[in-house]
Amino acid sequence: MKNKIMQIAPSVLAADFVNMEQGIRYIEEAGCDWIHLDMMDGSFVPPITFGAQMVKAIRGITDLVLDAHLMIDNPENQIDFLADAGTDNVTIHIENTIHTHRIIQQIKARGMKAGIAIVPSTPVSALSELLPFIDIVLAMTVNPGFGGQKMIPQCVDKIRQLDKIRQEKGYDYLISADGGINRETAASVREAGLDLAVAGSSFFGAANKEDEVRILQGIG
Ligand code: DX5
Ligand code: ZN
């Protein structure tokens, strides 16, 4: 996917929660196709954000792709709620799921795209039995739970590894990265072959969000 333009998925974690609709309109007006929804339960990660009810509310006001990132324990309990709420993608973490493959099957059985996320300390090799079945791999470039963190540069190599495996094996998962992606770090993930970058604070902190997206994409 080297010659394709890296897509940006703004994370609403950095939006104004009092005025979420405005955040969604910013994403639409900036020309992005995906909305990254960071769901946190206060157990897998310390903060608590929102559940399927917020996803349903957002579904009601936009046609963009709703990309749910589940930083929660027992994600299998949320699949039906999220499908009923109109979610497009559900990404779960490999670190806290034993029957990960079965949950991937559950997600796909409800017509949603299935993603697996790995935290900075999890190697790409941990995904080897799942890569043939998943639609999205989310390589966290920060430790999950918080926006506005500094990227962990050592994580970027995972993007190269995933791209190499995809080419060698003929897999078709999308490679996404998440955390600390901004003007300073975007070139490193682009050059590594990233398909889709999640951007929270760099997007919502920008005065001109459309320009910021182009800068992150390397075309601005
Ligand atoms: C962190 C979330 C990320 C975060 C990205 O746990 O998964 O999506 O919101 O925020 P920035 O882009 O500010 O690092
Ligand atoms: Zn995320």
Coordinates of N, CA, C and O and ligand atoms in Angstrom, one line a residue, residues 9-14 36-40 45 47 69 71 93 138 140-151 177-182 198-203, ligand 1:
A9 N -7.9 8.7 10.6 CA -9.1 8.5 11.4 C -9.1 9.3 12.7 O -8.4 8.9 13.6
P10 N -9.7 10.4 12.7 CA -9.6 11.2 14.0 C -10.3 10.4 15.1 O -11.4 9.8 14.9
S11 N -9.7 10.5 16.3 CA -10.3 9.9 17.5 C -11.1 10.9 18.3 O -10.6 12.0 18.7
V12 N -12.3 10.6 18.6 CA -13.2 11.5 19.3 C -12.8 11.6 20.8 O -13.3 12.4 21.5
L13 N -11.8 10.8 21.2 CA -11.4 10.9 22.6 C -10.9 12.4 22.8 O -11.0 12.9 23.9
A14 N -10.4 13.0 21.7 CA -9.8 14.4 21.9 C -10.9 15.4 21.5 O -10.6 16.6 21.5
H36 N -12.7 7.3 14.7 CA -12.2 6.4 15.7 C -12.8 6.6 17.0 O -12.8 7.7 17.6
L37 N -13.4 5.5 17.5 CA -14.2 5.6 18.8 C -13.5 4.8 19.9 O -13.5 3.6 19.9
D38 N -12.8 5.5 20.8 CA -12.0 4.9 21.9 C -12.9 4.5 23.0 O -13.3 5.4 23.8
M39 N -13.3 3.2 23.1 CA -14.2 2.8 24.2 C -13.3 2.2 25.3 O -12.5 1.3 25.1
M40 N -13.4 2.8 26.5 CA -12.6 2.4 27.7 C -13.4 2.1 28.9 O -14.4 2.8 29.1
V45 N -8.1 -0.4 30.8 CA -7.3 0.9 31.0 C -7.9 1.7 32.0 O -9.1 1.6 32.3
P47 N -9.0 5.0 32.4 CA -10.2 5.9 32.2 C -11.4 5.1 31.7 O -11.3 3.9 31.3
H69 N -12.7 1.0 18.9 CA -11.4 0.5 19.5 C -11.8 0.1 20.9 O -11.9 1.0 21.7
M71 N -11.0 -0.9 24.3 CA -10.0 -1.1 25.4 C -10.8 -1.4 26.6 O -10.9 -0.7 27.6
H93 N -8.5 -6.1 21.7 CA -7.1 -6.3 22.1 C -6.8 -7.8 22.2 O -7.6 -8.5 22.8
L138 N -4.4 -3.1 14.4 CA -4.1 -1.8 15.0 C -2.9 -1.9 15.9 O -2.9 -2.5 17.0
M140 N -0.7 -0.2 18.4 CA -0.7 0.9 19.3 C 0.7 1.5 19.3 O 1.7 0.8 19.5
T141 N 0.9 2.8 19.1 CA 2.2 3.5 19.2 C 2.3 4.3 20.4 O 3.2 5.1 20.6
V142 N 1.3 4.1 21.3 CA 1.4 4.6 22.7 C 0.8 3.5 23.6 O 0.1 2.6 23.1
N143 N 1.0 3.6 24.9 CA 0.3 2.7 25.8 C -1.1 3.1 25.9 O -1.4 4.3 26.1
P144 N -2.1 2.2 25.8 CA -3.5 2.6 25.6 C -4.1 3.3 26.9 O -3.6 3.1 28.0
G145 N -5.1 4.1 26.6 CA -5.8 4.7 27.8 C -5.9 6.2 27.7 O -6.8 6.9 28.3
F146 N -4.9 6.9 27.0 CA -4.9 8.3 27.1 C -4.5 8.9 25.7 O -3.7 8.4 25.0
G147 N -5.1 10.1 25.4 CA -4.7 10.8 24.2 C -3.6 11.8 24.6 O -3.2 11.9 25.8
G148 N -2.9 12.4 23.6 CA -1.9 13.4 23.8 C -0.6 12.9 24.3 O 0.3 13.6 24.8
Q149 N -0.3 11.6 24.2 CA 0.9 11.0 24.6 C 2.0 11.1 23.5 O 1.6 11.2 22.3
K150 N 3.2 10.9 23.8 CA 4.3 10.9 22.9 C 4.4 9.5 22.2 O 4.3 8.5 23.0
M151 N 4.6 9.5 20.9 CA 4.7 8.2 20.3 C 5.9 7.4 20.8 O 7.0 8.0 21.1
A177 N -2.4 2.5 12.9 CA -1.5 2.8 14.1 C -2.2 3.9 14.8 O -3.0 4.6 14.3
D178 N -1.9 3.9 16.1 CA -2.8 4.7 17.0 C -2.0 5.2 18.2 O -1.5 4.5 19.0
G179 N -1.8 6.6 18.2 CA -1.2 7.2 19.4 C 0.0 8.0 19.1 O 1.0 7.5 18.6
G180 N -0.1 9.3 19.4 CA 1.1 10.2 19.2 C 1.4 10.5 17.7 O 2.5 10.9 17.4
I181 N 0.4 10.3 16.8 CA 0.6 10.6 15.4 C 0.3 12.1 15.2 O -0.8 12.5 15.3
N182 N 1.4 12.9 14.8 CA 1.2 14.3 14.6 C 2.2 14.7 13.5 O 2.8 13.9 12.9
V198 N -4.6 6.8 13.2 CA -5.5 7.4 14.1 C -4.9 8.7 14.7 O -3.7 8.7 15.0
A199 N -5.7 9.8 14.7 CA -5.1 11.0 15.2 C -6.2 11.7 16.1 O -7.3 12.0 15.6
G200 N -5.8 11.9 17.4 CA -6.8 12.5 18.3 C -6.4 13.9 18.5 O -6.9 14.8 17.9
S201 N -5.4 14.2 19.3 CA -5.0 15.5 19.7 C -4.5 16.3 18.5 O -4.7 17.5 18.4
S202 N -3.8 15.7 17.6 CA -3.2 16.5 16.5 C -4.4 16.9 15.6 O -4.3 18.0 15.0
F203 N -5.4 16.2 15.5 CA -6.6 16.6 14.6 C -7.4 17.6 15.4 O -7.6 18.8 14.9
Ligands
DX5_1 C1 -5.3 5.8 23.3 C2 -6.3 5.7 22.1 C3 -5.9 6.6 20.9 C4 -5.8 8.0 21.3 C5 -5.0 8.7 20.2 O1 -5.6 4.7 24.1 O2 -6.5 4.4 21.6 O3 -6.8 6.4 19.9 O4 -7.0 8.6 21.4 O5 -4.8 10.1 20.7 P1 -3.6 10.9 20.2 O6 -3.6 11.0 18.8 O7 -3.8 12.2 20.9 O8 -2.3 10.2 20.7

